[in-house]
N, CA, C and O atoms as a CHARMM CRD file, in Angstrom:
* protein
*
  212
    1    1 MET  N     56.58600 -41.80000 -43.29400 PROA 1      0.00000
    2    1 MET  CA    56.21200 -41.24800 -42.01900 PROA 1      0.00000
    3    1 MET  C     54.77100 -41.65400 -41.70500 PROA 1      0.00000
    4    1 MET  O     53.87700 -41.50200 -42.53700 PROA 1      0.00000
    5    2 LYS  N     54.56500 -42.15900 -40.52400 PROA 2      0.00000
    6    2 LYS  CA    53.23800 -42.61600 -40.13300 PROA 2      0.00000
    7    2 LYS  C     52.37700 -41.43400 -39.69300 PROA 2      0.00000
    8    2 LYS  O     52.84200 -40.56400 -38.95700 PROA 2      0.00000
    9    3 LYS  N     51.13200 -41.40400 -40.14200 PROA 3      0.00000
   10    3 LYS  CA    50.20900 -40.35900 -39.72400 PROA 3      0.00000
   11    3 LYS  C     49.68200 -40.67800 -38.33600 PROA 3      0.00000
   12    3 LYS  O     49.57500 -41.84300 -37.95400 PROA 3      0.00000
   13    4 HSD  N     49.35500 -39.64000 -37.58900 PROA 4      0.00000
   14    4 HSD  CA    48.80300 -39.81500 -36.25400 PROA 4      0.00000
   15    4 HSD  C     47.31400 -40.11600 -36.34400 PROA 4      0.00000
   16    4 HSD  O     46.63200 -39.68400 -37.27300 PROA 4      0.00000
   17    5 ASN  N     46.83200 -40.85100 -35.37800 PROA 5      0.00000
   18    5 ASN  CA    45.41500 -41.13200 -35.28000 PROA 5      0.00000
   19    5 ASN  C     44.65800 -39.80900 -35.08500 PROA 5      0.00000
   20    5 ASN  O     45.06400 -38.98400 -34.26600 PROA 5      0.00000
   21    6 LYS  N     43.57600 -39.60400 -35.82000 PROA 6      0.00000
   22    6 LYS  CA    42.87300 -38.31500 -35.74500 PROA 6      0.00000
   23    6 LYS  C     42.29700 -38.07300 -34.35900 PROA 6      0.00000
   24    6 LYS  O     42.18400 -36.92200 -33.93600 PROA 6      0.00000
   25    7 TYR  N     41.93100 -39.13100 -33.64300 PROA 7      0.00000
   26    7 TYR  CA    41.40000 -38.95600 -32.29200 PROA 7      0.00000
   27    7 TYR  C     42.49900 -38.53800 -31.31700 PROA 7      0.00000
   28    7 TYR  O     42.23900 -37.80500 -30.36300 PROA 7      0.00000
   29    8 ALA  N     43.69900 -38.99400 -31.55200 PROA 8      0.00000
   30    8 ALA  CA    44.82500 -38.58400 -30.71400 PROA 8      0.00000
   31    8 ALA  C     45.12000 -37.10100 -30.91500 PROA 8      0.00000
   32    8 ALA  O     45.41500 -36.39200 -29.95300 PROA 8      0.00000
   33    9 VAL  N     45.04100 -36.63500 -32.14200 PROA 9      0.00000
   34    9 VAL  CA    45.28800 -35.22100 -32.44200 PROA 9      0.00000
   35    9 VAL  C     44.20100 -34.35400 -31.81800 PROA 9      0.00000
   36    9 VAL  O     44.50000 -33.30700 -31.24300 PROA 9      0.00000
   37   10 ILE  N     42.95500 -34.77400 -31.92500 PROA 10     0.00000
   38   10 ILE  CA    41.84300 -34.03600 -31.32600 PROA 10     0.00000
   39   10 ILE  C     42.00200 -33.99300 -29.81300 PROA 10     0.00000
   40   10 ILE  O     41.77800 -32.95500 -29.19000 PROA 10     0.00000
   41   11 GLY  N     42.38600 -35.11700 -29.22300 PROA 11     0.00000
   42   11 GLY  CA    42.58800 -35.17700 -27.77900 PROA 11     0.00000
   43   11 GLY  C     43.71000 -34.27400 -27.31500 PROA 11     0.00000
   44   11 GLY  O     43.59000 -33.62600 -26.27500 PROA 11     0.00000
   45   12 LEU  N     44.80700 -34.21500 -28.06900 PROA 12     0.00000
   46   12 LEU  CA    45.92400 -33.34800 -27.72800 PROA 12     0.00000
   47   12 LEU  C     45.50600 -31.88100 -27.76200 PROA 12     0.00000
   48   12 LEU  O     45.88300 -31.10700 -26.88300 PROA 12     0.00000
   49   13 LYS  N     44.73600 -31.50100 -28.76400 PROA 13     0.00000
   50   13 LYS  CA    44.25800 -30.11700 -28.84900 PROA 13     0.00000
   51   13 LYS  C     43.36300 -29.77400 -27.65900 PROA 13     0.00000
   52   13 LYS  O     43.44500 -28.67200 -27.11600 PROA 13     0.00000
   53   14 ALA  N     42.51300 -30.71100 -27.25600 PROA 14     0.00000
   54   14 ALA  CA    41.63000 -30.48800 -26.10500 PROA 14     0.00000
   55   14 ALA  C     42.44600 -30.33900 -24.82000 PROA 14     0.00000
   56   14 ALA  O     42.13500 -29.49300 -23.98100 PROA 14     0.00000
   57   15 LEU  N     43.49100 -31.15900 -24.66500 PROA 15     0.00000
   58   15 LEU  CA    44.34300 -31.05100 -23.47500 PROA 15     0.00000
   59   15 LEU  C     45.07500 -29.71200 -23.42900 PROA 15     0.00000
   60   15 LEU  O     45.23800 -29.12600 -22.35900 PROA 15     0.00000
   61   16 LYS  N     45.51300 -29.23100 -24.58600 PROA 16     0.00000
   62   16 LYS  CA    46.18600 -27.93200 -24.63000 PROA 16     0.00000
   63   16 LYS  C     45.23500 -26.80900 -24.24300 PROA 16     0.00000
   64   16 LYS  O     45.60500 -25.90400 -23.49500 PROA 16     0.00000
   65   17 ARG  N     43.98900 -26.86900 -24.76400 PROA 17     0.00000
   66   17 ARG  CA    42.99400 -25.84800 -24.40200 PROA 17     0.00000
   67   17 ARG  C     42.71800 -25.87200 -22.90300 PROA 17     0.00000
   68   17 ARG  O     42.62600 -24.81800 -22.27300 PROA 17     0.00000
   69   18 ALA  N     42.58500 -27.06000 -22.33300 PROA 18     0.00000
   70   18 ALA  CA    42.31600 -27.19000 -20.90100 PROA 18     0.00000
   71   18 ALA  C     43.47800 -26.64700 -20.07400 PROA 18     0.00000
   72   18 ALA  O     43.25700 -25.97900 -19.06400 PROA 18     0.00000
   73   19 ALA  N     44.70000 -26.92500 -20.48800 PROA 19     0.00000
   74   19 ALA  CA    45.87200 -26.44100 -19.76000 PROA 19     0.00000
   75   19 ALA  C     45.93700 -24.91400 -19.78600 PROA 19     0.00000
   76   19 ALA  O     46.31300 -24.29000 -18.79400 PROA 19     0.00000
   77   20 ILE  N     45.57800 -24.32100 -20.90300 PROA 20     0.00000
   78   20 ILE  CA    45.57800 -22.86400 -21.00700 PROA 20     0.00000
   79   20 ILE  C     44.53100 -22.26500 -20.07600 PROA 20     0.00000
   80   20 ILE  O     44.79200 -21.25700 -19.41900 PROA 20     0.00000
   81   21 LYS  N     43.35100 -22.87400 -20.01400 PROA 21     0.00000
   82   21 LYS  CA    42.29100 -22.37000 -19.12500 PROA 21     0.00000
   83   21 LYS  C     42.68900 -22.49300 -17.66000 PROA 21     0.00000
   84   21 LYS  O     42.41200 -21.59100 -16.86900 PROA 21     0.00000
   85   22 VAL  N     43.33300 -23.59300 -17.28900 PROA 22     0.00000
   86   22 VAL  CA    43.78900 -23.76800 -15.90900 PROA 22     0.00000
   87   22 VAL  C     44.84200 -22.71700 -15.56900 PROA 22     0.00000
   88   22 VAL  O     44.80700 -22.13200 -14.48600 PROA 22     0.00000
   89   23 ALA  N     45.77700 -22.47500 -16.48500 PROA 23     0.00000
   90   23 ALA  CA    46.82000 -21.48100 -16.24900 PROA 23     0.00000
   91   23 ALA  C     46.21600 -20.08300 -16.12200 PROA 23     0.00000
   92   23 ALA  O     46.64800 -19.30800 -15.26900 PROA 23     0.00000
   93   24 ASP  N     45.22300 -19.74500 -16.95300 PROA 24     0.00000
   94   24 ASP  CA    44.55800 -18.44500 -16.85400 PROA 24     0.00000
   95   24 ASP  C     43.86500 -18.28200 -15.50600 PROA 24     0.00000
   96   24 ASP  O     43.96700 -17.23100 -14.87300 PROA 24     0.00000
   97   25 ASP  N     43.16600 -19.31800 -15.07200 PROA 25     0.00000
   98   25 ASP  CA    42.47200 -19.27100 -13.78100 PROA 25     0.00000
   99   25 ASP  C     43.46700 -19.11600 -12.63900 PROA 25     0.00000
  100   25 ASP  O     43.23200 -18.33700 -11.71400 PROA 25     0.00000
  101   26 ALA  N     44.57200 -19.84500 -12.69300 PROA 26     0.00000
  102   26 ALA  CA    45.59400 -19.74500 -11.65200 PROA 26     0.00000
  103   26 ALA  C     46.21500 -18.35400 -11.62000 PROA 26     0.00000
  104   26 ALA  O     46.47000 -17.81000 -10.54600 PROA 26     0.00000
  105   27 ARG  N     46.45800 -17.78400 -12.78500 PROA 27     0.00000
  106   27 ARG  CA    47.04500 -16.45200 -12.85500 PROA 27     0.00000
  107   27 ARG  C     46.09500 -15.40400 -12.28900 PROA 27     0.00000
  108   27 ARG  O     46.52500 -14.51600 -11.55300 PROA 27     0.00000
  109   28 LYS  N     44.81000 -15.49500 -12.62200 PROA 28     0.00000
  110   28 LYS  CA    43.82200 -14.51300 -12.15200 PROA 28     0.00000
  111   28 LYS  C     43.64200 -14.56400 -10.64100 PROA 28     0.00000
  112   28 LYS  O     43.41100 -13.53700 -10.00500 PROA 28     0.00000
  113   29 ASN  N     43.75000 -15.77400 -10.06000 PROA 29     0.00000
  114   29 ASN  CA    43.50300 -15.94100  -8.63000 PROA 29     0.00000
  115   29 ASN  C     44.78100 -16.11900  -7.80800 PROA 29     0.00000
  116   29 ASN  O     44.71500 -16.45400  -6.62500 PROA 29     0.00000
  117   30 ASN  N     45.94100 -15.89800  -8.42800 PROA 30     0.00000
  118   30 ASN  CA    47.24000 -16.04800  -7.77100 PROA 30     0.00000
  119   30 ASN  C     47.42900 -17.42800  -7.15600 PROA 30     0.00000
  120   30 ASN  O     47.98100 -17.55300  -6.06300 PROA 30     0.00000
  121   31 TYR  N     46.97400 -18.45800  -7.85200 PROA 31     0.00000
  122   31 TYR  CA    47.20000 -19.83800  -7.42900 PROA 31     0.00000
  123   31 TYR  C     48.53100 -20.30400  -7.99600 PROA 31     0.00000
  124   31 TYR  O     48.94800 -19.86800  -9.06800 PROA 31     0.00000
  125   32 LYS  N     49.18100 -21.17800  -7.27900 PROA 32     0.00000
  126   32 LYS  CA    50.39900 -21.79700  -7.78100 PROA 32     0.00000
  127   32 LYS  C     50.04100 -23.16600  -8.32500 PROA 32     0.00000
  128   32 LYS  O     49.24300 -23.89600  -7.73600 PROA 32     0.00000
  129   33 ILE  N     50.64900 -23.50900  -9.47000 PROA 33     0.00000
  130   33 ILE  CA    50.41800 -24.82500 -10.05600 PROA 33     0.00000
  131   33 ILE  C     51.74400 -25.56400 -10.12200 PROA 33     0.00000
  132   33 ILE  O     52.79000 -24.94000 -10.29800 PROA 33     0.00000
  133   34 PRO  N     51.71800 -26.88800  -9.98300 PROA 34     0.00000
  134   34 PRO  CA    52.97300 -27.65500 -10.04400 PROA 34     0.00000
  135   34 PRO  C     53.45900 -27.81500 -11.48000 PROA 34     0.00000
  136   34 PRO  O     52.69600 -28.17900 -12.37500 PROA 34     0.00000
  137   35 ILE  N     54.74600 -27.53400 -11.68000 PROA 35     0.00000
  138   35 ILE  CA    55.38000 -27.65900 -12.99400 PROA 35     0.00000
  139   35 ILE  C     56.68600 -28.42300 -12.81700 PROA 35     0.00000
  140   35 ILE  O     57.43300 -28.16100 -11.87500 PROA 35     0.00000
  141   36 TRP  N     56.96800 -29.36900 -13.71900 PROA 36     0.00000
  142   36 TRP  CA    58.19200 -30.14800 -13.66400 PROA 36     0.00000
  143   36 TRP  C     59.30700 -29.36000 -14.33200 PROA 36     0.00000
  144   36 TRP  O     59.24400 -29.08800 -15.53100 PROA 36     0.00000
  145   37 ARG  N     60.33900 -28.98700 -13.55600 PROA 37     0.00000
  146   37 ARG  CA    61.48900 -28.25600 -14.09000 PROA 37     0.00000
  147   37 ARG  C     62.76600 -28.79500 -13.45500 PROA 37     0.00000
  148   37 ARG  O     62.81500 -29.03900 -12.25000 PROA 37     0.00000
  149   38 ASN  N     63.77500 -28.97200 -14.25700 PROA 38     0.00000
  150   38 ASN  CA    65.10600 -29.37300 -13.78300 PROA 38     0.00000
  151   38 ASN  C     65.06800 -30.61800 -12.89900 PROA 38     0.00000
  152   38 ASN  O     65.78900 -30.69700 -11.90400 PROA 38     0.00000
  153   39 GLY  N     64.23600 -31.58100 -13.25700 PROA 39     0.00000
  154   39 GLY  CA    64.20300 -32.83800 -12.53200 PROA 39     0.00000
  155   39 GLY  C     63.45700 -32.81300 -11.21700 PROA 39     0.00000
  156   39 GLY  O     63.58800 -33.74700 -10.42600 PROA 39     0.00000
  157   40 ARG  N     62.67600 -31.77500 -10.95700 PROA 40     0.00000
  158   40 ARG  CA    61.88800 -31.71100  -9.73000 PROA 40     0.00000
  159   40 ARG  C     60.63000 -30.87400  -9.95500 PROA 40     0.00000
  160   40 ARG  O     60.50600 -30.18100 -10.96500 PROA 40     0.00000
  161   41 ILE  N     59.71600 -30.94500  -9.02100 PROA 41     0.00000
  162   41 ILE  CA    58.45900 -30.20800  -9.14200 PROA 41     0.00000
  163   41 ILE  C     58.60200 -28.85900  -8.45900 PROA 41     0.00000
  164   41 ILE  O     59.05700 -28.77000  -7.31800 PROA 41     0.00000
  165   42 GLU  N     58.20700 -27.80900  -9.17100 PROA 42     0.00000
  166   42 GLU  CA    58.20200 -26.45800  -8.61600 PROA 42     0.00000
  167   42 GLU  C     56.78000 -25.93200  -8.68600 PROA 42     0.00000
  168   42 GLU  O     56.06500 -26.17800  -9.65800 PROA 42     0.00000
  169   43 HSD  N     56.37500 -25.21300  -7.66400 PROA 43     0.00000
  170   43 HSD  CA    55.04800 -24.59800  -7.64900 PROA 43     0.00000
  171   43 HSD  C     55.20900 -23.12800  -8.01400 PROA 43     0.00000
  172   43 HSD  O     55.85700 -22.37000  -7.29200 PROA 43     0.00000
  173   44 VAL  N     54.61800 -22.73000  -9.13300 PROA 44     0.00000
  174   44 VAL  CA    54.77200 -21.36400  -9.63500 PROA 44     0.00000
  175   44 VAL  C     53.42100 -20.81600 -10.07800 PROA 44     0.00000
  176   44 VAL  O     52.49700 -21.56300 -10.39900 PROA 44     0.00000
  177   45 ILE  N     53.33800 -19.49900 -10.08600 PROA 45     0.00000
  178   45 ILE  CA    52.18900 -18.82300 -10.69300 PROA 45     0.00000
  179   45 ILE  C     52.52000 -18.71100 -12.18100 PROA 45     0.00000
  180   45 ILE  O     53.56300 -18.15500 -12.52500 PROA 45     0.00000
  181   46 PRO  N     51.67500 -19.21600 -13.06700 PROA 46     0.00000
  182   46 PRO  CA    52.01000 -19.24300 -14.49700 PROA 46     0.00000
  183   46 PRO  C     52.13800 -17.84500 -15.09700 PROA 46     0.00000
  184   46 PRO  O     51.51100 -16.88500 -14.64900 PROA 46     0.00000
  185   47 GLU  N     52.97700 -17.77200 -16.12800 PROA 47     0.00000
  186   47 GLU  CA    53.16500 -16.52700 -16.86300 PROA 47     0.00000
  187   47 GLU  C     52.03500 -16.35100 -17.86600 PROA 47     0.00000
  188   47 GLU  O     51.26200 -17.27800 -18.10600 PROA 47     0.00000
  189   48 ILE  N     51.94000 -15.18200 -18.44100 PROA 48     0.00000
  190   48 ILE  CA    50.90900 -14.90400 -19.44500 PROA 48     0.00000
  191   48 ILE  C     51.19800 -15.71300 -20.69200 PROA 48     0.00000
  192   48 ILE  O     52.32500 -15.72300 -21.18800 PROA 48     0.00000
  193   49 PHE  N     50.17700 -16.39600 -21.20200 PROA 49     0.00000
  194   49 PHE  CA    50.29100 -17.23300 -22.39000 PROA 49     0.00000
  195   49 PHE  C     49.99400 -16.39100 -23.60700 PROA 49     0.00000
  196   49 PHE  O     48.88600 -15.86900 -23.73600 PROA 49     0.00000
  197   50 THR  N     50.97600 -16.24100 -24.52600 PROA 50     0.00000
  198   50 THR  CA    50.77600 -15.40500 -25.71900 PROA 50     0.00000
  199   50 THR  C     50.80200 -16.19900 -27.00900 PROA 50     0.00000
  200   50 THR  O     50.56700 -15.64200 -28.08100 PROA 50     0.00000
  201   51 GLU  N     51.08500 -17.49900 -26.92600 PROA 51     0.00000
  202   51 GLU  CA    51.18800 -18.33100 -28.12000 PROA 51     0.00000
  203   51 GLU  C     49.80800 -18.80600 -28.56100 PROA 51     0.00000
  204   51 GLU  O     48.96100 -19.12900 -27.72800 PROA 51     0.00000
  205   52 HSD  N     49.58800 -18.84600 -29.85300 PROA 52     0.00000
  206   52 HSD  CA    48.31300 -19.34200 -30.39300 PROA 52     0.00000
  207   52 HSD  C     48.40900 -20.83400 -30.65100 PROA 52     0.00000
  208   52 HSD  O     49.48900 -21.36500 -30.91200 PROA 52     0.00000
  209   53 LEU  N     47.27200 -21.50100 -30.57600 PROA 53     0.00000
  210   53 LEU  CA    47.25600 -22.94700 -30.83400 PROA 53     0.00000
  211   53 LEU  C     47.36500 -23.23800 -32.29400 PROA 53     0.00000
  212   53 LEU  O     47.36700 -24.40300 -32.69200 PROA 53     0.00000
């Protein structure tokens, strides 16, 4: 099994943190964000994020 590049792993973690912050901001201000579901884009207010990184 090939190991992942350490910079790719660090970048993925940073993207996840950024996505969580955007979702929190959207939830607090009742903004809708675009999410890809069922083959199309839907604009929704994100749910509360309870999963840890």
